[in-house]
Amino acid sequence: VNLILITADERDERGEVVLADRRAEHLRSVLKIRPGQSLRIGQINGATGTGMVKAVDEHRVVLRCVFSGPPAQRPPVDLLLALPRPKVMKRLWAPLAALGVGRIILTNAQRVERYYFDSHVLDPAFYNAQLQTGLEQAMDTWLPAVSVHRQFKPLVEEELAGLVPDALRLVGDPAGPTRIAAELQATPQPRILLGVGPEGGWSDYELDLLQAHGFRRVGMGPRTLRTDTACIALIALCLDALP
Amino acid sequence: VNLILITADERDERGEVVLADRRAEHLRSVLKIRPGQSLRIGQINGATGTGMVKAVDEHRVVLRCVFSGPPAQRPPVDLLLALPRPKVMKRLWAPLAALGVGRIILTNAQRVERYYFDSHVLDPAFYNAQLQTGLEQAMDTWLPAVSVHRQFKPLVEEELAGLVPDALRLVGDPAGPTRIAAELQATPQPRILLGVGPEGGWSDYELDLLQAHGFRRVGMGPRTLRTDTACIALIALCLDALP
């Protein structure tokens, strides 16, 4: 943990926060903090700052918080992801938040199994905790917005434009002809909406629908990668290509 | 599994292979193969080809193998990695092989705990199985060469030049000033040796020693990433930047 995250409503009117959960435990047992020390803190979807340790006991840690850093910035990449199997999705949340993603749009697709949607990894309490782990690692405060869509067609045709306006739309495709940087050079945009398909790939119908709605196919060589590896690699390429 | 991997010594003089392990189990239970079907196969560190199913029973699968594809190509990126904690290393093997890495050089560093070296994740039987999972996923046959080095200084000063001659040497550094593509443009090379430090970062001494031996610092923004995320992201950037 490189940053202690708090929410806006945890702060009282004097700017004090009382921690009594795993954060307090981590501060006591791992970081072995003492009164008077200062810690790097961040407010979820808010600014970063400094927390001065006012008191530590076996039940709680009291911090006096000053937020002097810049406000949270929405990372310039959003992700449209065909829901991977629960085991893969489980370990993908934290890296996505750590790399920095503005919005995570999970969708059904022909090669997504229905039962994936019943997994506890889609429970907001579960994924927000995982996302926060990634933010604590990367020292960021932007909690990605998450939405889950069981129907691909209305998502692409009707909802996507509202969720992510004004972004270069790219879809990863092992057979894709061009590179992310080349697409961005041809059509400069400040943001990218990146589509990543199921491990078996998008169906022809899905790829056609995406292309009909402005997505351009971008490749990363002929290798078939597991969804988590592909997401991390493609997001890294997007972030590197953006100004 | 997108490719069935076999070793050279599994083939008899007629080109037949008898599988009786997890591969046979996978072919029977998951792919439900039948005699007469053809499968994509690959010989470790050799060519890809086709395996025609000759026989299937509850104990074994017999394939007649023809290797017609190109021989294995050493991927153009090698990795010098400060050994991460066992839990992280465990899940990194397969993605490294899937992305494609020629050689994996694991090293000690000041911020690497000694006990990491005693983990079973450094047992060749364990990591070769993990690496093969990555190859099966990515349909590649190049098994990365792995070496483990408990002393950083002699590795960098004496051994590295022999392990990886003729590569652009880059070291990932959150504070690094330049981008991978820019370094490669300034000094074109067909291969990259990529250094990735411990989660706490290289010490000043280590970074100085690396720079004295030709490594240039490359950045990927100010975020601190977990070692596995950083490796995947940086390797993707290297592969994308190489010709």
CSV table of C-alpha atoms in Angstrom, one decimal:
chain,number,residue,atom,x,y,z
A,1,VAL,CA,0.0,0.0,0.0
A,2,ASN,CA,1.5,3.3,-1.2
A,3,LEU,CA,-1.5,5.4,-0.5
A,4,ILE,CA,-4.3,5.2,2.1
A,5,LEU,CA,-7.6,5.8,0.5
A,6,ILE,CA,-10.5,7.3,2.3
A,7,THR,CA,-14.0,8.3,1.2
A,8,ALA,CA,-15.4,11.9,1.5
A,9,ASP,CA,-18.0,10.9,4.2
A,10,GLU,CA,-15.3,9.4,6.5
A,11,ARG,CA,-14.0,12.9,7.2
A,12,ASP,CA,-15.5,14.9,10.1
A,13,GLU,CA,-15.8,18.7,10.1
A,14,ARG,CA,-12.3,19.1,11.6
A,15,GLY,CA,-10.8,17.0,8.7
A,16,GLU,CA,-10.2,14.0,11.0
A,17,VAL,CA,-10.7,10.4,9.9
A,18,VAL,CA,-11.0,7.4,12.3
A,19,LEU,CA,-9.8,4.2,10.6
A,20,ALA,CA,-10.8,0.9,12.2
A,21,ASP,CA,-10.7,-1.6,9.4
A,22,ARG,CA,-7.9,-3.3,7.3
A,23,ARG,CA,-6.4,0.1,6.7
A,24,ALA,CA,-5.8,0.6,10.4
A,25,GLU,CA,-4.5,-3.0,10.7
A,26,HIS,CA,-2.1,-2.4,7.8
A,27,LEU,CA,-0.9,0.9,9.3
A,28,ARG,CA,-0.3,-0.7,12.7
A,29,SER,CA,1.2,-4.1,11.7
A,30,VAL,CA,3.0,-3.5,8.4
A,31,LEU,CA,3.9,0.2,8.4
A,32,LYS,CA,4.2,0.4,12.3
A,33,ILE,CA,3.1,4.0,12.3
A,34,ARG,CA,3.3,6.2,15.3
A,35,PRO,CA,1.7,9.5,16.3
A,36,GLY,CA,3.2,12.5,14.6
A,37,GLN,CA,4.1,10.6,11.4
A,38,SER,CA,2.7,11.7,8.1
A,39,LEU,CA,1.2,9.4,5.4
A,40,ARG,CA,0.3,9.8,1.8
A,41,ILE,CA,-3.5,9.7,1.6
A,42,GLY,CA,-6.1,10.1,-1.2
A,43,GLN,CA,-9.8,10.7,-1.3
A,44,ILE,CA,-11.6,8.3,-3.7
A,45,ASN,CA,-12.4,10.3,-6.8
A,46,GLY,CA,-10.8,13.3,-5.1
A,47,ALA,CA,-7.5,14.9,-4.3
A,48,THR,CA,-4.4,13.3,-2.8
A,49,GLY,CA,-2.8,14.8,0.4
A,50,THR,CA,-1.2,14.1,3.7
A,51,GLY,CA,-2.6,12.4,6.8
A,52,MET,CA,-0.9,13.2,10.1
A,53,VAL,CA,-1.2,10.4,12.6
A,54,LYS,CA,-3.0,11.9,15.7
A,55,ALA,CA,-3.5,8.7,17.6
A,56,VAL,CA,-2.9,4.9,17.3
A,57,ASP,CA,-4.3,2.2,19.6
A,58,GLU,CA,-5.3,-1.4,19.1
A,59,HIS,CA,-8.7,-0.6,17.7
A,60,ARG,CA,-8.2,2.5,15.5
A,61,VAL,CA,-5.9,5.0,13.9
A,62,VAL,CA,-6.9,8.7,13.8
A,63,LEU,CA,-5.6,10.8,11.0
A,64,ARG,CA,-5.8,14.6,10.4
A,65,CYS,CA,-6.2,15.0,6.7
A,66,VAL,CA,-5.1,17.8,4.4
A,67,PHE,CA,-5.8,17.4,0.7
A,68,SER,CA,-3.4,19.6,-1.2
A,69,GLY,CA,-2.9,17.5,-4.4
A,70,PRO,CA,-4.6,17.9,-7.7
A,71,PRO,CA,-8.1,16.4,-8.0
A,72,ALA,CA,-8.5,12.9,-9.5
A,73,GLN,CA,-8.1,12.9,-13.2
A,74,ARG,CA,-10.1,10.5,-15.3
A,75,PRO,CA,-7.5,8.3,-17.1
A,76,PRO,CA,-7.8,8.7,-20.9
A,77,VAL,CA,-8.6,5.1,-21.7
A,78,ASP,CA,-12.0,3.4,-21.2
A,79,LEU,CA,-12.5,-0.4,-21.6
A,80,LEU,CA,-15.2,-2.3,-23.3
A,81,LEU,CA,-14.5,-5.9,-22.2
A,82,ALA,CA,-16.3,-9.1,-23.0
A,83,LEU,CA,-16.7,-10.6,-19.5
A,84,PRO,CA,-14.0,-13.2,-19.0
A,85,ARG,CA,-14.3,-16.2,-16.8
A,86,PRO,CA,-14.6,-15.3,-13.1
A,87,LYS,CA,-11.1,-16.6,-12.2
A,88,VAL,CA,-9.6,-14.2,-14.8
A,89,MET,CA,-11.9,-11.3,-14.0
A,90,LYS,CA,-11.1,-11.6,-10.3
A,91,ARG,CA,-7.4,-10.9,-10.8
A,92,LEU,CA,-8.0,-8.2,-13.4
A,93,TRP,CA,-9.7,-5.6,-11.3
A,94,ALA,CA,-6.6,-4.4,-9.4
A,95,PRO,CA,-4.3,-4.1,-12.4
A,96,LEU,CA,-7.0,-2.2,-14.4
A,97,ALA,CA,-7.3,0.4,-11.6
A,98,ALA,CA,-3.5,0.5,-11.2
A,99,LEU,CA,-2.8,1.1,-14.9
A,100,GLY,CA,-5.6,3.6,-14.9
A,101,VAL,CA,-8.9,3.2,-16.7
A,102,GLY,CA,-11.7,5.7,-16.7
A,103,ARG,CA,-14.6,3.3,-17.1
A,104,ILE,CA,-15.0,-0.5,-17.3
A,105,ILE,CA,-17.9,-1.6,-19.4
A,106,LEU,CA,-18.4,-5.4,-19.1
A,107,THR,CA,-20.5,-7.0,-21.8
A,108,ASN,CA,-22.0,-10.3,-22.9
A,109,ALA,CA,-20.9,-11.8,-26.2
A,110,GLN,CA,-21.5,-15.0,-28.1
A,111,ARG,CA,-18.4,-16.7,-26.6
A,112,VAL,CA,-19.1,-15.5,-23.0
A,113,GLU,CA,-20.7,-18.2,-20.8
A,114,ARG,CA,-23.9,-17.1,-19.2
A,115,TYR,CA,-22.9,-18.3,-15.7
A,116,TYR,CA,-20.0,-15.8,-15.7
A,117,PHE,CA,-22.6,-13.1,-14.9
A,118,ASP,CA,-23.6,-14.9,-11.6
A,119,SER,CA,-20.2,-14.7,-10.1
A,120,HIS,CA,-19.4,-12.8,-7.0
A,121,VAL,CA,-16.6,-11.0,-8.8
A,122,LEU,CA,-19.3,-8.8,-10.3
A,123,ASP,CA,-20.6,-7.8,-6.8
A,124,PRO,CA,-19.8,-4.1,-6.4
A,125,ALA,CA,-18.5,-4.6,-2.8
A,126,PHE,CA,-16.1,-7.2,-4.2
A,127,TYR,CA,-14.8,-5.3,-7.2
A,128,ASN,CA,-14.6,-1.9,-5.5
A,129,ALA,CA,-12.3,-3.4,-2.9
A,130,GLN,CA,-10.2,-4.9,-5.6
A,131,LEU,CA,-10.1,-1.7,-7.6
A,132,GLN,CA,-9.0,0.2,-4.4
A,133,THR,CA,-6.1,-2.2,-4.0
A,134,GLY,CA,-5.0,-1.2,-7.5
A,135,LEU,CA,-5.3,2.5,-6.6
A,136,GLU,CA,-3.4,2.1,-3.4
A,137,GLN,CA,-0.6,0.4,-5.4
A,138,ALA,CA,-0.5,3.0,-8.1
A,139,MET,CA,-1.2,6.0,-5.8
A,140,ASP,CA,-4.2,7.2,-7.7
A,141,THR,CA,-7.7,8.1,-6.5
A,142,TRP,CA,-9.8,7.6,-9.7
A,143,LEU,CA,-12.1,4.7,-9.0
A,144,PRO,CA,-13.2,3.4,-12.4
A,145,ALA,CA,-16.9,3.5,-13.0
A,146,VAL,CA,-18.1,-0.1,-13.7
A,147,SER,CA,-21.2,-1.2,-15.6
A,148,VAL,CA,-22.4,-4.7,-16.6
A,149,HIS,CA,-24.4,-5.3,-19.7
A,150,ARG,CA,-26.1,-8.6,-20.5
A,151,GLN,CA,-27.0,-7.6,-24.0
A,152,PHE,CA,-24.4,-6.7,-26.5
A,153,LYS,CA,-26.5,-5.2,-29.3
A,154,PRO,CA,-28.4,-2.5,-27.4
A,155,LEU,CA,-25.1,-1.7,-25.6
A,156,VAL,CA,-23.3,-1.0,-28.8
A,157,GLU,CA,-26.2,0.6,-30.7
A,158,GLU,CA,-27.7,2.7,-28.0
A,159,GLU,CA,-25.8,3.0,-24.7
A,160,LEU,CA,-22.2,3.2,-25.6
A,161,ALA,CA,-22.4,6.7,-27.1
A,162,GLY,CA,-23.7,8.0,-23.8
A,163,LEU,CA,-21.3,6.1,-21.6
A,164,VAL,CA,-18.2,7.2,-23.6
A,165,PRO,CA,-18.7,10.2,-25.9
A,166,ASP,CA,-15.8,11.5,-28.0
A,167,ALA,CA,-13.2,8.8,-27.9
A,168,LEU,CA,-11.3,7.0,-30.6
A,169,ARG,CA,-12.9,3.6,-30.8
A,170,LEU,CA,-10.4,0.7,-31.2
A,171,VAL,CA,-11.0,-3.0,-30.9
A,172,GLY,CA,-8.2,-5.5,-30.3
A,173,ASP,CA,-8.1,-8.3,-32.9
A,174,PRO,CA,-5.2,-10.8,-33.3
A,175,ALA,CA,-5.7,-10.4,-37.1
A,176,GLY,CA,-6.0,-6.6,-36.9
A,177,PRO,CA,-4.0,-4.9,-39.6
A,178,THR,CA,-2.8,-1.7,-37.8
A,179,ARG,CA,-1.2,-0.6,-34.7
A,180,ILE,CA,-2.7,1.6,-31.9
A,181,ALA,CA,-0.2,4.4,-32.4
A,182,ALA,CA,-0.9,4.5,-36.1
A,183,GLU,CA,-4.6,4.7,-35.7
A,184,LEU,CA,-4.2,7.5,-33.1
A,185,GLN,CA,-1.9,9.4,-35.4
A,186,ALA,CA,-4.4,9.1,-38.3
A,187,THR,CA,-7.3,10.3,-36.1
A,188,PRO,CA,-6.0,12.3,-33.1
A,189,GLN,CA,-8.3,12.1,-30.1
A,190,PRO,CA,-7.6,12.8,-26.4
A,191,ARG,CA,-9.3,9.5,-25.3
A,192,ILE,CA,-9.5,5.9,-26.4
A,193,LEU,CA,-12.4,3.4,-25.9
A,194,LEU,CA,-10.7,0.0,-26.2
A,195,GLY,CA,-12.7,-3.1,-26.9
A,196,VAL,CA,-11.3,-6.5,-25.8
A,197,GLY,CA,-13.1,-9.6,-26.8
A,198,PRO,CA,-13.6,-13.0,-25.2
A,199,GLU,CA,-10.8,-15.6,-25.3
A,200,GLY,CA,-12.4,-17.3,-28.2
A,201,GLY,CA,-12.7,-13.9,-30.0
A,202,TRP,CA,-15.6,-11.8,-31.1
A,203,SER,CA,-18.1,-13.5,-33.5
A,204,ASP,CA,-18.2,-12.1,-37.0
A,205,TYR,CA,-21.5,-10.5,-36.2
A,206,GLU,CA,-20.1,-8.8,-33.2
A,207,LEU,CA,-17.0,-7.5,-35.0
A,208,ASP,CA,-19.2,-6.2,-37.8
A,209,LEU,CA,-21.5,-4.4,-35.4
A,210,LEU,CA,-18.5,-2.8,-33.6
A,211,GLN,CA,-17.0,-1.7,-36.9
A,212,ALA,CA,-20.4,-0.3,-38.0
A,213,HIS,CA,-20.3,1.8,-34.9
A,214,GLY,CA,-16.9,3.3,-35.5
A,215,PHE,CA,-14.5,0.7,-33.9
A,216,ARG,CA,-11.3,0.1,-35.8
A,217,ARG,CA,-9.4,-3.2,-35.5
A,218,VAL,CA,-6.0,-3.0,-34.1
A,219,GLY,CA,-3.6,-5.9,-33.8
A,220,MET,CA,-0.8,-6.9,-31.5
A,221,GLY,CA,0.7,-9.8,-33.4
A,222,PRO,CA,-0.7,-13.3,-34.0
A,223,ARG,CA,-0.5,-14.6,-30.4
A,224,THR,CA,-3.7,-15.5,-28.6
A,225,LEU,CA,-3.3,-14.0,-25.1
A,226,ARG,CA,-5.3,-14.7,-22.0
A,227,THR,CA,-7.8,-11.8,-21.4
A,228,ASP,CA,-6.0,-10.4,-18.5
A,229,THR,CA,-2.6,-10.3,-20.3
A,230,ALA,CA,-4.3,-8.9,-23.4
A,231,CYS,CA,-6.0,-6.1,-21.5
A,232,ILE,CA,-2.9,-5.0,-19.6
A,233,ALA,CA,-0.8,-5.1,-22.8
A,234,LEU,CA,-3.3,-3.2,-24.9
A,235,ILE,CA,-4.0,-0.6,-22.2
A,236,ALA,CA,-0.3,0.0,-21.9
A,237,LEU,CA,-0.1,0.6,-25.6
A,238,CYS,CA,-3.0,3.0,-25.6
A,239,LEU,CA,-1.6,5.0,-22.7
A,240,ASP,CA,1.8,5.1,-24.3
A,241,ALA,CA,0.3,6.3,-27.6
A,242,LEU,CA,-1.9,9.0,-26.1
A,243,PRO,CA,-0.4,12.5,-25.8
B,1,VAL,CA,-5.1,-25.0,-25.0
B,2,ASN,CA,-4.7,-23.8,-28.6
B,3,LEU,CA,-1.6,-26.0,-29.4
B,4,ILE,CA,-0.5,-29.4,-28.0
B,5,LEU,CA,3.2,-29.2,-27.1
B,6,ILE,CA,5.5,-32.2,-27.4
B,7,THR,CA,9.2,-32.7,-26.9
B,8,ALA,CA,11.6,-34.1,-29.5
B,9,ASP,CA,12.2,-37.3,-27.6
B,10,GLU,CA,8.5,-38.2,-27.4
B,11,ARG,CA,8.4,-38.9,-31.1
B,12,ASP,CA,9.2,-42.4,-32.3
B,13,GLU,CA,10.9,-43.2,-35.6
B,14,ARG,CA,7.6,-43.3,-37.4
B,15,GLY,CA,6.6,-39.8,-36.2
B,16,GLU,CA,4.1,-41.1,-33.6
B,17,VAL,CA,3.6,-39.7,-30.1
B,18,VAL,CA,1.7,-41.5,-27.3
B,19,LEU,CA,0.3,-39.0,-24.8
B,20,ALA,CA,-0.8,-40.3,-21.4
B,21,ASP,CA,-0.7,-37.3,-19.2
B,22,ARG,CA,-2.7,-34.0,-18.7
B,23,ARG,CA,-2.5,-33.4,-22.5
B,24,ALA,CA,-4.4,-36.7,-23.2
B,25,GLU,CA,-6.9,-35.9,-20.5
B,26,HIS,CA,-7.5,-32.4,-22.0
B,27,LEU,CA,-7.9,-33.9,-25.5
B,28,ARG,CA,-10.3,-36.5,-24.4
B,29,SER,CA,-12.4,-34.5,-21.8
B,30,VAL,CA,-12.3,-30.9,-23.1
B,31,LEU,CA,-11.8,-31.2,-26.8
B,32,LYS,CA,-13.5,-34.6,-27.1
B,33,ILE,CA,-11.3,-35.6,-30.0
B,34,ARG,CA,-11.9,-38.7,-32.1
B,35,PRO,CA,-9.6,-40.8,-34.4
B,36,GLY,CA,-9.1,-39.1,-37.7
B,37,GLN,CA,-9.2,-35.5,-36.4
B,38,SER,CA,-6.3,-33.2,-36.8
B,39,LEU,CA,-4.8,-31.0,-34.1
B,40,ARG,CA,-2.4,-28.1,-34.1
B,41,ILE,CA,0.8,-29.3,-32.4
B,42,GLY,CA,4.3,-27.9,-31.8
B,43,GLN,CA,7.6,-29.3,-30.7
B,44,ILE,CA,9.2,-27.4,-27.8
B,45,ASN,CA,11.9,-25.1,-29.3
B,46,GLY,CA,11.0,-26.6,-32.7
B,47,ALA,CA,8.5,-26.3,-35.5
B,48,THR,CA,4.7,-26.3,-35.3
B,49,GLY,CA,2.7,-28.8,-37.3
B,50,THR,CA,-0.3,-31.1,-37.4
B,51,GLY,CA,-1.1,-34.1,-35.3
B,52,MET,CA,-3.5,-36.7,-36.8
B,53,VAL,CA,-5.3,-38.6,-34.1
B,54,LYS,CA,-4.6,-42.3,-34.7
B,55,ALA,CA,-6.2,-43.8,-31.5
B,56,VAL,CA,-7.9,-42.6,-28.3
B,57,ASP,CA,-8.7,-44.8,-25.3
B,58,GLU,CA,-9.1,-44.1,-21.6
B,59,HIS,CA,-5.4,-44.3,-21.0
B,60,ARG,CA,-3.8,-42.6,-24.0
B,61,VAL,CA,-4.0,-40.6,-27.2
B,62,VAL,CA,-1.8,-41.5,-30.2
B,63,LEU,CA,-0.9,-38.8,-32.6
B,64,ARG,CA,0.9,-39.0,-36.0
B,65,CYS,CA,2.9,-35.8,-36.2
B,66,VAL,CA,4.0,-33.8,-39.2
B,67,PHE,CA,6.0,-30.7,-38.5
B,68,SER,CA,5.6,-28.3,-41.5
B,69,GLY,CA,5.7,-24.9,-39.8
B,70,PRO,CA,8.6,-22.6,-39.4
B,71,PRO,CA,11.1,-23.4,-36.6
B,72,ALA,CA,10.8,-21.7,-33.3
B,73,GLN,CA,12.0,-18.1,-33.4
B,74,ARG,CA,13.6,-16.5,-30.3
B,75,PRO,CA,11.4,-13.6,-29.4
B,76,PRO,CA,13.3,-10.3,-29.6
B,77,VAL,CA,12.9,-9.3,-25.9
B,78,ASP,CA,14.9,-10.7,-23.0
B,79,LEU,CA,14.0,-9.9,-19.4
B,80,LEU,CA,16.2,-9.1,-16.5
B,81,LEU,CA,13.9,-9.3,-13.5
B,82,ALA,CA,14.5,-8.6,-9.8
B,83,LEU,CA,12.9,-11.7,-8.3
B,84,PRO,CA,9.4,-10.8,-7.2
B,85,ARG,CA,7.6,-12.4,-4.2
B,86,PRO,CA,6.6,-16.0,-5.0
B,87,LYS,CA,2.9,-15.3,-5.3
B,88,VAL,CA,3.6,-12.8,-8.0
B,89,MET,CA,6.3,-14.9,-9.8
B,90,LYS,CA,4.0,-17.9,-9.8
B,91,ARG,CA,1.4,-16.2,-12.0
B,92,LEU,CA,4.0,-14.4,-14.1
B,93,TRP,CA,5.5,-17.4,-15.8
B,94,ALA,CA,2.6,-18.2,-18.2
B,95,PRO,CA,2.0,-14.6,-19.4
B,96,LEU,CA,5.8,-14.1,-20.0
B,97,ALA,CA,5.9,-17.2,-22.3
B,98,ALA,CA,2.6,-16.2,-23.9
B,99,LEU,CA,3.8,-12.7,-24.7
B,100,GLY,CA,7.1,-14.1,-25.9
B,101,VAL,CA,10.4,-13.6,-24.1
B,102,GLY,CA,13.7,-15.1,-25.3
B,103,ARG,CA,15.4,-15.4,-21.9
B,104,ILE,CA,14.3,-14.8,-18.3
B,105,ILE,CA,17.1,-13.7,-16.1
B,106,LEU,CA,16.1,-13.6,-12.4
B,107,THR,CA,18.3,-11.7,-10.0
B,108,ASN,CA,18.7,-10.7,-6.5
B,109,ALA,CA,18.6,-7.0,-5.5
B,110,GLN,CA,18.7,-5.0,-2.3
B,111,ARG,CA,14.9,-4.9,-2.1
B,112,VAL,CA,14.4,-8.6,-2.9
B,113,GLU,CA,13.8,-10.8,0.2
B,114,ARG,CA,16.3,-13.7,0.5
B,115,TYR,CA,13.5,-16.3,1.1
B,116,TYR,CA,12.0,-15.6,-2.3
B,117,PHE,CA,14.9,-17.8,-3.7
B,118,ASP,CA,13.7,-20.8,-1.7
B,119,SER,CA,10.3,-20.9,-3.2
B,120,HIS,CA,9.1,-23.9,-5.3
B,121,VAL,CA,8.2,-21.4,-8.1
B,122,LEU,CA,11.9,-21.5,-9.0
B,123,ASP,CA,11.9,-25.2,-9.4
B,124,PRO,CA,12.4,-26.0,-13.2
B,125,ALA,CA,9.7,-28.6,-13.2
B,126,PHE,CA,7.3,-26.1,-11.8
B,127,TYR,CA,8.2,-23.2,-14.1
B,128,ASN,CA,8.6,-25.2,-17.3
B,129,ALA,CA,5.0,-26.5,-16.8
B,130,GLN,CA,3.8,-22.9,-16.3
B,131,LEU,CA,5.8,-21.6,-19.3
B,132,GLN,CA,4.3,-24.4,-21.4
B,133,THR,CA,0.8,-23.3,-20.4
B,134,GLY,CA,1.6,-19.9,-21.8
B,135,LEU,CA,3.0,-21.3,-25.0
B,136,GLU,CA,-0.1,-23.5,-25.5
B,137,GLN,CA,-2.2,-20.4,-25.1
B,138,ALA,CA,-0.2,-18.3,-27.5
B,139,MET,CA,0.5,-21.1,-30.0
B,140,ASP,CA,4.3,-20.6,-29.8
B,141,THR,CA,7.0,-23.2,-29.2
B,142,TRP,CA,9.9,-21.0,-27.9
B,143,LEU,CA,10.4,-22.1,-24.3
B,144,PRO,CA,12.2,-19.2,-22.6
B,145,ALA,CA,15.6,-20.0,-21.1
B,146,VAL,CA,15.6,-19.3,-17.4
B,147,SER,CA,18.5,-18.5,-15.1
B,148,VAL,CA,18.6,-17.5,-11.5
B,149,HIS,CA,21.3,-15.3,-10.1
B,150,ARG,CA,21.8,-14.7,-6.4
B,151,GLN,CA,24.4,-12.0,-6.8
B,152,PHE,CA,23.5,-8.9,-8.7
B,153,LYS,CA,27.0,-7.4,-9.2
B,154,PRO,CA,28.8,-10.3,-10.9
B,155,LEU,CA,25.7,-10.8,-13.0
B,156,VAL,CA,25.7,-7.3,-14.4
B,157,GLU,CA,29.5,-6.9,-14.6
B,158,GLU,CA,30.5,-10.4,-15.9
B,159,GLU,CA,27.6,-12.7,-16.9
B,160,LEU,CA,25.1,-10.5,-18.7
B,161,ALA,CA,27.2,-9.8,-21.8
B,162,GLY,CA,27.4,-13.5,-22.4
B,163,LEU,CA,23.8,-14.3,-21.7
B,164,VAL,CA,22.4,-11.5,-23.9
B,165,PRO,CA,24.9,-10.1,-26.4
B,166,ASP,CA,23.9,-7.3,-28.8
B,167,ALA,CA,20.7,-5.9,-27.4
B,168,LEU,CA,19.5,-2.4,-26.6
B,169,ARG,CA,19.6,-2.3,-22.8
B,170,LEU,CA,16.7,-0.6,-21.1
B,171,VAL,CA,15.6,-0.5,-17.5
B,172,GLY,CA,12.1,0.5,-16.4
B,173,ASP,CA,12.0,3.3,-13.9
B,174,PRO,CA,8.9,5.2,-12.8
B,175,ALA,CA,11.0,8.4,-12.9
B,176,GLY,CA,12.6,7.4,-16.2
B,177,PRO,CA,12.7,10.4,-18.6
B,178,THR,CA,12.2,8.7,-22.0
B,179,ARG,CA,9.9,6.3,-23.7
B,180,ILE,CA,10.9,2.9,-25.1
B,181,ALA,CA,10.0,3.8,-28.7
B,182,ALA,CA,12.2,6.9,-28.5
B,183,GLU,CA,15.2,5.0,-27.2
B,184,LEU,CA,14.9,2.4,-29.9
B,185,GLN,CA,14.6,5.1,-32.6
B,186,ALA,CA,17.7,6.8,-31.2
B,187,THR,CA,19.7,3.5,-31.2
B,188,PRO,CA,18.1,1.0,-33.5
B,189,GLN,CA,18.7,-2.6,-32.4
B,190,PRO,CA,16.9,-5.9,-33.3
B,191,ARG,CA,16.7,-6.9,-29.7
B,192,ILE,CA,15.9,-5.4,-26.3
B,193,LEU,CA,17.1,-6.5,-22.9
B,194,LEU,CA,14.6,-5.1,-20.5
B,195,GLY,CA,15.3,-4.7,-16.8
B,196,VAL,CA,12.4,-4.6,-14.3
B,197,GLY,CA,13.2,-3.9,-10.7
B,198,PRO,CA,11.7,-4.9,-7.4
B,199,GLU,CA,8.4,-3.4,-6.2
B,200,GLY,CA,10.3,-1.1,-3.9
B,201,GLY,CA,12.5,-0.1,-6.9
B,202,TRP,CA,16.2,-0.6,-7.6
B,203,SER,CA,18.6,0.9,-5.1
B,204,ASP,CA,20.6,3.9,-6.3
B,205,TYR,CA,23.7,1.6,-6.3
B,206,GLU,CA,21.9,-0.9,-8.6
B,207,LEU,CA,20.6,1.8,-10.9
B,208,ASP,CA,24.0,3.3,-11.2
B,209,LEU,CA,25.6,-0.1,-11.9
B,210,LEU,CA,23.0,-0.8,-14.6
B,211,GLN,CA,23.5,2.6,-16.2
B,212,ALA,CA,27.3,2.1,-16.1
B,213,HIS,CA,26.7,-1.1,-18.1
B,214,GLY,CA,24.7,0.5,-20.8
B,215,PHE,CA,21.2,0.4,-19.5
B,216,ARG,CA,19.0,3.4,-20.2
B,217,ARG,CA,16.2,4.4,-18.0
B,218,VAL,CA,12.8,4.3,-19.6
B,219,GLY,CA,9.6,5.5,-18.0
B,220,MET,CA,5.9,4.6,-18.2
B,221,GLY,CA,4.4,7.4,-16.1
B,222,PRO,CA,4.5,7.9,-12.4
B,223,ARG,CA,2.4,5.0,-11.3
B,224,THR,CA,3.9,2.2,-9.2
B,225,LEU,CA,2.7,-1.0,-10.7
B,226,ARG,CA,2.9,-4.5,-9.3
B,227,THR,CA,5.8,-6.4,-10.9
B,228,ASP,CA,3.6,-8.7,-13.0
B,229,THR,CA,1.6,-5.8,-14.4
B,230,ALA,CA,4.7,-3.8,-15.0
B,231,CYS,CA,6.4,-6.7,-16.8
B,232,ILE,CA,3.5,-7.3,-19.1
B,233,ALA,CA,3.0,-3.6,-19.9
B,234,LEU,CA,6.7,-3.0,-20.6
B,235,ILE,CA,7.2,-6.1,-22.7
B,236,ALA,CA,4.2,-5.1,-24.8
B,237,LEU,CA,5.7,-1.7,-25.3
B,238,CYS,CA,9.1,-3.3,-26.3
B,239,LEU,CA,7.5,-5.7,-28.8
B,240,ASP,CA,5.4,-3.0,-30.3
B,241,ALA,CA,8.4,-0.7,-30.7
B,242,LEU,CA,10.7,-3.3,-32.3
B,243,PRO,CA,10.6,-3.6,-36.1
